[in-house]
Coordinates of C-alpha atoms and ligand atoms in Angstrom, one line a residue:
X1 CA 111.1 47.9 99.0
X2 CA 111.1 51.5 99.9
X3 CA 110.3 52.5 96.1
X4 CA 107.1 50.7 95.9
X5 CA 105.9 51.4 99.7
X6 CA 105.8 55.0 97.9
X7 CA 104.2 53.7 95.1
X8 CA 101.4 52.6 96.8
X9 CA 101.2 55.9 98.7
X10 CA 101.3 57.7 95.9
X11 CA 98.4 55.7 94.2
X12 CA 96.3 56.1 96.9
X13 CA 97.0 59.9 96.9
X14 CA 95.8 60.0 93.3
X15 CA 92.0 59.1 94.3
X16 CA 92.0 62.4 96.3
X17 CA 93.2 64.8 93.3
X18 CA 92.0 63.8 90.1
X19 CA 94.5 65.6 88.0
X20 CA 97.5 64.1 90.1
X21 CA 100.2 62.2 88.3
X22 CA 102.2 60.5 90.3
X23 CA 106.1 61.0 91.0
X24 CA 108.7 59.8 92.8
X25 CA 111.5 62.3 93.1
X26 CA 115.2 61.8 93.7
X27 CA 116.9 64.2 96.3
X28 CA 120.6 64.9 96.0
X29 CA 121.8 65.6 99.2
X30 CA 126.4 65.4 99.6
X31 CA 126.5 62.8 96.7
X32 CA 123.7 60.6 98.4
X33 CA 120.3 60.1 97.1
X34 CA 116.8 59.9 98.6
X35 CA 113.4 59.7 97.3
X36 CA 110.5 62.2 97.9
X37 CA 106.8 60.7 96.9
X38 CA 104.9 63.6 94.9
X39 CA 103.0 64.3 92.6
X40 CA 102.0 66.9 89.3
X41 CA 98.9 68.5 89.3
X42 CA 98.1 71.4 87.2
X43 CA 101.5 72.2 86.1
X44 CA 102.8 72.1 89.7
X45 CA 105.3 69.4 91.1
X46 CA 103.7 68.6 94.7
X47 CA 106.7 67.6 97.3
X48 CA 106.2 65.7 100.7
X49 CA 106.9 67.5 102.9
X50 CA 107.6 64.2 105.4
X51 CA 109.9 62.7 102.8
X52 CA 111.5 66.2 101.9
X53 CA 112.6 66.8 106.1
X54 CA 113.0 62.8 105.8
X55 CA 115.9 63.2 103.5
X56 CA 117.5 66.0 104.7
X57 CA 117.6 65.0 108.5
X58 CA 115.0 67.6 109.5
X59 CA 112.5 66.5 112.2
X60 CA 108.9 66.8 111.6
X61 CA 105.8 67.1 114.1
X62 CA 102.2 66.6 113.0
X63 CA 99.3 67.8 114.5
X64 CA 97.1 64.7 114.2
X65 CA 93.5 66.8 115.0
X66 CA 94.6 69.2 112.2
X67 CA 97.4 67.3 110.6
X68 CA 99.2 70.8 110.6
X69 CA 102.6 69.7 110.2
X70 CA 106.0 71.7 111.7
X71 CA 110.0 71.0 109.8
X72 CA 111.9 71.5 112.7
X73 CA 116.1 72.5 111.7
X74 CA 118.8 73.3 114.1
X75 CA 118.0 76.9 113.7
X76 CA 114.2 77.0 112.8
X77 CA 110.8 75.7 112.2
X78 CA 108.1 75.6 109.8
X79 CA 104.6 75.0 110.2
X80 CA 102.8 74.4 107.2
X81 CA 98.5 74.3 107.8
X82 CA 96.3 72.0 105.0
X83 CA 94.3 73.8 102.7
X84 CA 96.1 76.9 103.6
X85 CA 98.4 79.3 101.6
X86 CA 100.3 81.0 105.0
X87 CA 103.7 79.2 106.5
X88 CA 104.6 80.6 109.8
X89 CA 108.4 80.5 109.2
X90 CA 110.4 80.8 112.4
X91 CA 114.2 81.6 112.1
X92 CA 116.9 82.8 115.0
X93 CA 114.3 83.8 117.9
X94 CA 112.0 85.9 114.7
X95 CA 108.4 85.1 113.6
X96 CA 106.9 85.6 110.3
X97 CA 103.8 84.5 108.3
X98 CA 105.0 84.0 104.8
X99 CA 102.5 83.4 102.0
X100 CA 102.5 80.3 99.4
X101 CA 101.6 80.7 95.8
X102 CA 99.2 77.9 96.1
X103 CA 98.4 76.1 99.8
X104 CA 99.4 73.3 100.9
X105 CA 97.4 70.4 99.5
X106 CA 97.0 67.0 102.6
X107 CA 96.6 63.6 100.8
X108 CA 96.2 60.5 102.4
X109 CA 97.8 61.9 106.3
X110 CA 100.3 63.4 104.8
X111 CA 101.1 67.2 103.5
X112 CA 102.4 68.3 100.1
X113 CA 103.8 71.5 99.1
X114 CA 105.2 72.9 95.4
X115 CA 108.8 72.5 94.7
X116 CA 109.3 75.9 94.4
X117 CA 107.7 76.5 98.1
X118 CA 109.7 73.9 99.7
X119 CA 112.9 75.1 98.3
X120 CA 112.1 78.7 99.6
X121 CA 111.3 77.4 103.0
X122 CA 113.5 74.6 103.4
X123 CA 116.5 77.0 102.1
X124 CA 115.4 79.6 105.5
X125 CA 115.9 77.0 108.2
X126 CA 118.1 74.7 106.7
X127 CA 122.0 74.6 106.9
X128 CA 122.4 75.2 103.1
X129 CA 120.6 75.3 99.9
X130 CA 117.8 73.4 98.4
X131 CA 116.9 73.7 94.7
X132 CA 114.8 71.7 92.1
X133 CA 115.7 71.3 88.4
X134 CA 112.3 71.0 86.8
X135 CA 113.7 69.7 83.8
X136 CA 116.0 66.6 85.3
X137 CA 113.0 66.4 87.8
X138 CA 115.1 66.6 91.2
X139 CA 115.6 68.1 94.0
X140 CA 119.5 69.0 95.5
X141 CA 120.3 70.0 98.7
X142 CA 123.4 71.8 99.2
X143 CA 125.4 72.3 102.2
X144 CA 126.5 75.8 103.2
X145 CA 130.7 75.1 104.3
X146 CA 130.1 77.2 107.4
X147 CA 127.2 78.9 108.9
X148 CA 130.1 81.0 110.7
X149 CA 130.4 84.4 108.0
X150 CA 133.2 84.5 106.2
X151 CA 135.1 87.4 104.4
X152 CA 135.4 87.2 100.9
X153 CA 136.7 90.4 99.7
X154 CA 137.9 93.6 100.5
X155 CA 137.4 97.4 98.3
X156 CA 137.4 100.6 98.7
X157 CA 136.8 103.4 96.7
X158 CA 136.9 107.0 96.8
X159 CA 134.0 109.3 97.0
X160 CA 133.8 113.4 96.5
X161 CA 133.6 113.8 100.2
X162 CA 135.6 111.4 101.3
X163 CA 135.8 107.1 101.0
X164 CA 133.7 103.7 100.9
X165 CA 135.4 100.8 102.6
X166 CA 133.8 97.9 101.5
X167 CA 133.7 94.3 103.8
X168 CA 131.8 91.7 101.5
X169 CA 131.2 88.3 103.2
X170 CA 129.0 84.9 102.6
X171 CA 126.5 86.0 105.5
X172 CA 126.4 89.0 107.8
X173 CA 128.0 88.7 110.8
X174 CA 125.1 89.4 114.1
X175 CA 127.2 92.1 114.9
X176 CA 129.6 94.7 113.9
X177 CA 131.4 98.2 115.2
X178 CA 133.8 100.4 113.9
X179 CA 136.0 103.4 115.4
X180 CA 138.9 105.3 114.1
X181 CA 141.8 106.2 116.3
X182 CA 143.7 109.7 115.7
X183 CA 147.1 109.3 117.1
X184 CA 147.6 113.1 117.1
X185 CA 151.7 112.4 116.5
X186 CA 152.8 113.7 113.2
X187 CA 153.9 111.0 110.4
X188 CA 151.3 108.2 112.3
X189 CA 148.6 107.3 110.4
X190 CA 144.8 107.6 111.6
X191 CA 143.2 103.3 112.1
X192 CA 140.1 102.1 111.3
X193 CA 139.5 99.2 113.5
X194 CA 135.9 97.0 112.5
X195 CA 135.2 94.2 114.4
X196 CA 132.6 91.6 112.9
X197 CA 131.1 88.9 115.5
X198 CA 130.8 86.2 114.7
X199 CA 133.1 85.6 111.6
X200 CA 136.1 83.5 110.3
X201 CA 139.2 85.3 108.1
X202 CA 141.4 83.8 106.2
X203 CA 144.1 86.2 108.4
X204 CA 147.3 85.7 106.2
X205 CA 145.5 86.3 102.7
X206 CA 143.5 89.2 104.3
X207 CA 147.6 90.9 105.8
X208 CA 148.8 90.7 102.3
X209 CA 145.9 92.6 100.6
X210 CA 147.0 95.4 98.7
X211 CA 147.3 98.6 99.4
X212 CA 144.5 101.1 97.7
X213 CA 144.1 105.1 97.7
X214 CA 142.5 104.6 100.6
X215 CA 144.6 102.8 103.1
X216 CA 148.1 101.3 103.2
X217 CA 148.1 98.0 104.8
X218 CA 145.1 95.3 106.5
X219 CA 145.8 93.8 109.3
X220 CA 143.6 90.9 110.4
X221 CA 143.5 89.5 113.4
X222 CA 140.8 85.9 114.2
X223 CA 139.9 85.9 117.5
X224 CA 137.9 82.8 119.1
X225 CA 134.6 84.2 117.8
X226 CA 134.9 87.4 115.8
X227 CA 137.3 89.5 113.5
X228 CA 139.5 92.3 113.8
X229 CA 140.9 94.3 110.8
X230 CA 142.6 97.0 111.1
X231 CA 142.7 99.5 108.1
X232 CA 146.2 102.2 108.1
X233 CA 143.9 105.3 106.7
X234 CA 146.2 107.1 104.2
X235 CA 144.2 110.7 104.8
X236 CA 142.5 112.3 108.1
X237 CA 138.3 111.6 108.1
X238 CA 135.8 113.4 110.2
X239 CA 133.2 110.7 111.0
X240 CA 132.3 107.8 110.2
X241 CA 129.1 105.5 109.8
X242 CA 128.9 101.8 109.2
X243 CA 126.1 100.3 106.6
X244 CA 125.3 97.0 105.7
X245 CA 123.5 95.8 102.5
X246 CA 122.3 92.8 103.5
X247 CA 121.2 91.5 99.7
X248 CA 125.0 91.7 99.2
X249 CA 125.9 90.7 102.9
X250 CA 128.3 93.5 102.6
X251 CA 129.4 96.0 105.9
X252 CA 130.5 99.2 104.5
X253 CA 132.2 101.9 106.1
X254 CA 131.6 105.4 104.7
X255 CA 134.5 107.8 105.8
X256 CA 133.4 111.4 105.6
X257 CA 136.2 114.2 105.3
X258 CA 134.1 116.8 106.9
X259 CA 131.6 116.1 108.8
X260 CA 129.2 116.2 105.9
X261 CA 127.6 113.4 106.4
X262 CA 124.5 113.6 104.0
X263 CA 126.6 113.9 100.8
X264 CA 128.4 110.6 100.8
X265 CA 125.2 108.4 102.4
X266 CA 123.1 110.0 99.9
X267 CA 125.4 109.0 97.2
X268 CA 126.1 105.3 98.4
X269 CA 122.6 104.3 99.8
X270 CA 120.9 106.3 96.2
X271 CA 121.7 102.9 94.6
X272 CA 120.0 100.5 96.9
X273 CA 116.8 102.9 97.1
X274 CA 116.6 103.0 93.4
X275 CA 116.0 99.1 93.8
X276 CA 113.8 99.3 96.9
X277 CA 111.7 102.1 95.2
X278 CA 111.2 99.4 91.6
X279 CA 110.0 97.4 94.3
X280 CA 107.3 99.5 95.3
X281 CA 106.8 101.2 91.9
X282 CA 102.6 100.6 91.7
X283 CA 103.1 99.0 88.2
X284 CA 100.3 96.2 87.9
X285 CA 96.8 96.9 88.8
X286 CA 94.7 93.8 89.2
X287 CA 90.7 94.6 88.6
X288 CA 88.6 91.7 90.1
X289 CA 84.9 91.5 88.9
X290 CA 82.7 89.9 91.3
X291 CA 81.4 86.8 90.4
X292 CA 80.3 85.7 86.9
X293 CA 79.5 82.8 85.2
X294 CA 77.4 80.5 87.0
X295 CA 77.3 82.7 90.2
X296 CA 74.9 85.6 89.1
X297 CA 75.7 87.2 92.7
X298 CA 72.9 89.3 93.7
X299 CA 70.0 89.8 92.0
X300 CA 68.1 93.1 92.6
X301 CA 65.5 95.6 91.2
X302 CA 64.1 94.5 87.7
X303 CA 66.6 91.6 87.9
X304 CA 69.7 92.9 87.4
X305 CA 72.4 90.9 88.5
X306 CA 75.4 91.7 90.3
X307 CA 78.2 89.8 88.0
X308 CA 77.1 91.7 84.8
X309 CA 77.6 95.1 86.6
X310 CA 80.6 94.4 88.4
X311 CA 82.2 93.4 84.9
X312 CA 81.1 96.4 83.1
X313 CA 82.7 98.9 85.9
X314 CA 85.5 96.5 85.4
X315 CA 85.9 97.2 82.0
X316 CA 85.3 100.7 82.1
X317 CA 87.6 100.9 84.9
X318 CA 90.8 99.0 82.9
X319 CA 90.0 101.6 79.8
X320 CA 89.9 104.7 82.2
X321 CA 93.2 103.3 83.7
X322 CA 94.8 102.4 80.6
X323 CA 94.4 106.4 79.4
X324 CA 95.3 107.6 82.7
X325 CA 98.5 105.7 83.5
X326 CA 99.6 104.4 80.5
X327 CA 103.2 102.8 82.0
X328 CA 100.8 100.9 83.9
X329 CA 99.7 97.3 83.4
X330 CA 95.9 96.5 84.2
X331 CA 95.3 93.0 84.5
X332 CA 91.7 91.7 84.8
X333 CA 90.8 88.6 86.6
X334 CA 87.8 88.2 84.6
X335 CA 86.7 90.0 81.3
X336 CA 83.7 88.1 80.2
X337 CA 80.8 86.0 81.9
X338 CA 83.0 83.2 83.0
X339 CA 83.2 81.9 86.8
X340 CA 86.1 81.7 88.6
X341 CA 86.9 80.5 91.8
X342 CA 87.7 83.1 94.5
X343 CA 90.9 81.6 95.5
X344 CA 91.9 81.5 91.8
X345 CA 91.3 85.3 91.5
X346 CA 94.3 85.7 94.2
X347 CA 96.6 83.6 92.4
X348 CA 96.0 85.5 88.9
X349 CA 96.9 88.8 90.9
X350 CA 100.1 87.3 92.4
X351 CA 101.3 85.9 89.5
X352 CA 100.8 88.8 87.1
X353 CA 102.9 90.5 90.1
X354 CA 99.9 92.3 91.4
X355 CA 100.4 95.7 93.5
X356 CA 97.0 96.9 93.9
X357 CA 93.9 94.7 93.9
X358 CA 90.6 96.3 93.5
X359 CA 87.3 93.9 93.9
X360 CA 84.0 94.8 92.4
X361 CA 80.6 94.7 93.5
X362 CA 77.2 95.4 94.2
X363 CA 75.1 95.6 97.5
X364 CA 71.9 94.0 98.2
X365 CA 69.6 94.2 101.4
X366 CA 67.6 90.7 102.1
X367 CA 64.3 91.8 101.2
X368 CA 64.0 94.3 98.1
X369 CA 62.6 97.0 97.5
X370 CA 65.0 98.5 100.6
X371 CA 65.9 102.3 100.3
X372 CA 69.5 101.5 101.6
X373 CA 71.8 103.1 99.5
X374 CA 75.1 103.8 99.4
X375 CA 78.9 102.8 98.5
X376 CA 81.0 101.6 100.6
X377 CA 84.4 99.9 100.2
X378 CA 86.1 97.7 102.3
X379 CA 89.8 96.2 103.4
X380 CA 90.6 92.8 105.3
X381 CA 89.9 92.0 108.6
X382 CA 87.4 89.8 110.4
X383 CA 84.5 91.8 110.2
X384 CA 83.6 93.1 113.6
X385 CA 79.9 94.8 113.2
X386 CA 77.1 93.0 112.5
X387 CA 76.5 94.9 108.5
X388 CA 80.5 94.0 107.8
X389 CA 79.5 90.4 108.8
X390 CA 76.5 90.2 106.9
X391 CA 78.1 91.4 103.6
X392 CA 81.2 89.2 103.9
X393 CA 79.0 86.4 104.5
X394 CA 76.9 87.4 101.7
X395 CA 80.1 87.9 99.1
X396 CA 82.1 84.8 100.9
X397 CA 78.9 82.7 99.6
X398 CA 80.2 82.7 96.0
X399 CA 82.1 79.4 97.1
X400 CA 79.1 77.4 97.0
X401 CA 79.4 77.5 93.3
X402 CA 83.3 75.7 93.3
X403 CA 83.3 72.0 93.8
X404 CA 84.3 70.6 97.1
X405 CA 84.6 74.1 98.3
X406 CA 83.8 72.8 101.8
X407 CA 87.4 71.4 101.7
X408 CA 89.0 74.1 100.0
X409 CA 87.8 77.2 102.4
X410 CA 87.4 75.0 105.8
X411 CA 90.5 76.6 106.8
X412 CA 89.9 79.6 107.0
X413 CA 88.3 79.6 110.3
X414 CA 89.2 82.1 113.2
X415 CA 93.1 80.7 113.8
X416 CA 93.9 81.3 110.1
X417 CA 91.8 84.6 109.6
X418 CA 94.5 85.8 112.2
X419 CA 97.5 84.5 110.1
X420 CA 96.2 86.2 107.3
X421 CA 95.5 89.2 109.0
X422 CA 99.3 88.7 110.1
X423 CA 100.3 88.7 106.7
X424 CA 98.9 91.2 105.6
X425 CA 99.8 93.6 107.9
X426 CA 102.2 95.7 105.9
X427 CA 99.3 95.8 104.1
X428 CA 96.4 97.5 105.9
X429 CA 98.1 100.7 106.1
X430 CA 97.8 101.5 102.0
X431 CA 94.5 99.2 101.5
X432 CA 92.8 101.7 103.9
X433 CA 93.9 104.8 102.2
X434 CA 92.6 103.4 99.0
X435 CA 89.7 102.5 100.5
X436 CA 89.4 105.9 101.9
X437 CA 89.9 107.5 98.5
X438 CA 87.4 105.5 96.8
X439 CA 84.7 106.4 99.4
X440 CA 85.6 110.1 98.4
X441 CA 86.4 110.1 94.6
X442 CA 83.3 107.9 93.5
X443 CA 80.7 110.0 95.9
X444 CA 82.4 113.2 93.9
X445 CA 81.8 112.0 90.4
X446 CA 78.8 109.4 90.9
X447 CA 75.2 109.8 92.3
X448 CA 75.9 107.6 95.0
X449 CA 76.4 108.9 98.5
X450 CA 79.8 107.8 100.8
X451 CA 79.0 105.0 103.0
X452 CA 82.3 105.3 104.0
X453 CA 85.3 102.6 104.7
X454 CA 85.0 98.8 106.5
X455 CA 86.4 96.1 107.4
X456 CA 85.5 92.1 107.1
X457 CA 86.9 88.8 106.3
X458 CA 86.6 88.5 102.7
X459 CA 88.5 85.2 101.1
X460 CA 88.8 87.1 97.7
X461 CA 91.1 89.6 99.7
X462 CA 93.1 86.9 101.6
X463 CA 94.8 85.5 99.0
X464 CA 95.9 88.8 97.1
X465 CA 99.6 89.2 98.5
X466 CA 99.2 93.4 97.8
X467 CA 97.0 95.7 99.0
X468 CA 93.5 94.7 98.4
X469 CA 90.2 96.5 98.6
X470 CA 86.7 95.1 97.8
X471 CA 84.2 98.1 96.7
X472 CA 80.6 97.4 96.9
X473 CA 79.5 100.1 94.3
X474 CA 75.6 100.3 95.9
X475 CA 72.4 98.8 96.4
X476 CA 70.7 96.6 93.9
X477 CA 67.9 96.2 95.9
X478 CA 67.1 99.8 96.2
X479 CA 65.0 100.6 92.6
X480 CA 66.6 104.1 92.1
X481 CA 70.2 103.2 92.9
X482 CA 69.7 99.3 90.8
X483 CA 68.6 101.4 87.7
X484 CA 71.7 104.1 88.1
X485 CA 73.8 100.8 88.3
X486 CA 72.6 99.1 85.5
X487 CA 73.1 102.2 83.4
X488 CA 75.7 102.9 81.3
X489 CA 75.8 106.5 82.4
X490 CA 76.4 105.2 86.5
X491 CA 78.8 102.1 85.7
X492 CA 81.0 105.0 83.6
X493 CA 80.7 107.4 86.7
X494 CA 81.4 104.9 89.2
X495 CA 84.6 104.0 87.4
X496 CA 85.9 107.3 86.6
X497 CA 85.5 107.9 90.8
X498 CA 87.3 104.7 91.2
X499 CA 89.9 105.6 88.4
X500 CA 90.8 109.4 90.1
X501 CA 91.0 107.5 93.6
X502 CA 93.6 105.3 92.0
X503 CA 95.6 108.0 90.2
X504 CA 96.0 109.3 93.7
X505 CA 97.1 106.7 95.8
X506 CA 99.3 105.8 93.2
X507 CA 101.3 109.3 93.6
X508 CA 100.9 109.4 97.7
X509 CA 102.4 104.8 97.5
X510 CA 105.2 105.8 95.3
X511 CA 105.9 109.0 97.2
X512 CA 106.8 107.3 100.4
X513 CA 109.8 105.5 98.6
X514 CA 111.0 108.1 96.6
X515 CA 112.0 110.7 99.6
X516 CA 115.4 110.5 101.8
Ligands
ZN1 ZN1 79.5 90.3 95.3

């Protein structure tokens, strides 16, 4: 009965995406199973996101004027807009806008989200672990034992200035604190006490732990809501400071002989900022040419139109790129006349793991000939004077050219343009300083003068999780500035500007995660 009261759903689901096929998938949650209606579109298995907190005893809250739809957990909540690629995930009392590889799609009332977005979601507010297997087709739900963190080993190791005690758990613990106790009689030994809060210990496994180089005996002791060990130091330490690694939920204790402190942090933490730093290396470049295909974008002086020059800076750009940093990748969302849809251009820069996202175009006053002239270069943010709003209105038009784009882009209306500004907050910071560099490096090697750095609302920048700048290279509709951009000689020189600006940013990005 319940099976083909989906079925139906599902079928009537189908009439709103054309590509859909159908599913019905089975969730696995302690040994029981439940269904989730979905469907596959484009590669993508679609999960309801009703069924999904159906099945795993989440409650769910939709907003019927919107249908924006909140998971509600013990320890969180999820609100998930139509249309719209940004999740405002709240977990323990903390906020955040996360951002979806592809937006949640709304079919007949009801909202649908990609496997591999509900599992990442679900997993941050549920009590345990949801995964899909693509290839059984299914979705599993596993329960974490205990949300209380438990101890699962303890290590220590020496170091040249002294010692690493490490405390590795299933989850950190809210709170921790160490000391060390001298007892100043001779023959006593010097105690580390840590307390973790809250946590569980296995008390009588932890007591017989063995001794190491670094300490004799572990005592444990599991009070109502936190743990004590205590930790009989075998040698005399100066200091100590307290770290935690939370991709390892592990608290560590670095013990320093002398009260050189730098030495043994610099050795332990080196590790972890390696990682961090691959994290932030600026390794993909994703070079967006405005428009193409079907959408000429603006047409100026003698006809030249805005997609052909955008695609030859493009390309001149990747090759200038590709000599000057060869370790990195340059990935193009366009490099012929094709036409592809601005939310598209986002996704292709997210999913070649985009750092940097650079959008090309050209300028245009209404009425031509106009001696405006100029580049300028631009970062997200509703545009706030009049010229930013007329240019992102002008560049946002492209749309009209995707089908049913009044669907697609209706949400991104004032609410959402604040969300997406929320997101991309870490963000802003670096796409301004590229910005900034642009203005300068082009106006140095180009004959175009520095109309210096904006912001507006453009949709090709929203969906780029990186920083994101869109460069409007000059003015078609001015005659002297349209012929410069049609030429070979100006495309090349307005690359190489854009090229040197890069080359820069690149050393000042990387530089901030490469000191300490
Ligand atoms: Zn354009």
């Amino acid at each position: 009965m319940r099976l083909k009261f989906l079925l139906v759903i599902i079928s009537m689901m189908v009439c709103a995406h054309a590509f859909a096929q159908p599913k019905v998938i089975p969730l696995n949650v302690e040994g029981a199973t439940a269904y989730v209606g979905g469907f596959e579109e484009l590669h993508h298995v679609y999960v309801s996101l009703d069924d999904l907190a159906k099945g795993l005893g989440l409650r769910t809250f939709v907003l019927q004027s919107s249908n924006k739809t909140s998971v509600y957990s013990d320890t969180g909540s999820l609100l998930f807009t139509p249309s719209n690629n940004f999740v405002v995930v709240s977990v323990g009392g903390r906020t955040d806008v996360v951002q979806m590889p592809l937006p949640a799609l709304l079919a007949n009332g009801k909202l649908y989200v990609t496997s591999e977005s509900a599992c990442d979601l679900v997993t941050r507010i549920a009590n345990g672990a949801l995964t899909y297997d693509a290839q059984k087709s299914e979705l599993s739900f596993s329960q974490s034992v205990s949300i209380t963190p438990q101890i699962t080993w303890l290590g220590s190791e020496s170091k040249e200035n002294g010692a690493v005690i490490e405390v590795r758990m299933n989850a950190l613990p809210r709170a921790y604190e160490a000391s060390i106790t001298t007892s100043g009689l001779g023959g006593q030994p010097d105690m580390l006490y840590l307390t973790l809060m809250p946590a569980e210990a296995n008390v009588s496994r932890l007591d017989s732990t063995p001794p190491t180089s670094i300490y004799s005996e572990v005592i444990a002791i599991q009070n109502p809501n936190s743990v004590q060990l205590s930790f009989k130091l075998k040698e005399k330490y100066a200091s100590k400071q307290v770290y935690v690694d939370s991709s390892s939920n592990t608290v560590m204790i670095a013990l320093y002989s002398q009260a050189d402190v730098k030495k043994i942090y610099s050795e332990e933490v080196k590790k972890k900022l390696e990682q961090e730093k691959n994290n932030w290396k600026l390794d993909v470049i994703v070079i967006d040419p405005g428009h193409g295909g079907k959408d000429p974008g603006t047409i100026g002086m003698r006809g030249i139109e805005e997609k052909n020059v955008a695609l030859a800076i493009g390309l001149d750009l990747r090759r200038d790129l590709n000599k000057l940093l060869p370790n990195v990748k340059v990935v193009m969302t366009r490099d012929k006349d094709v036409f592809v849809p601005l939310d598209e251009r986002g996704q292709i820069a997210n999913e070649a793991g985009g750092k940097l996202f650079i959008s090309l175009h050209c300028n245009a006053m209404p009425h031509k000939p106009n001696p405006m002239h100029g580049i300028e270069t631009y970062f997200l943010r509703p545009g706030k004077t009049g010229e930013a709003i007329r240019i992102a209105a002008q560049e946002n038009a492209a749309i009209k050219y995707e089908n049913d784009y009044e669907k697609k882009y209706r949400s991104y209306d004032a609410d959402n343009m604040i969300l997406t500004t929320m997101a991309h907050s870490a963000y802003v910071k670096y796409s301004e300083q590229l910005a900034q560099l642009i203005e300068d490096n082009v106006s140095a090697v180009a004959s175009v003068s520095d109309n210096g750095v904006n912001q507006a609302g453009f949709y090709v920048l929203i969906g780029a999780s990186m920083p994101a700048v869109l460069v409007e290279t000059g003015y078609l509709s001015n005659p002297r500035e349209a012929a410069y951009l049609g030429s070979i000689r100006g495309q090349r020189a307005i690359a190489k500007g854009i090229a040197n600006a890069v080359v820069k940013f690149k050393a000042e990005y990387e530089k901030n995660f490469t000191q300490n």
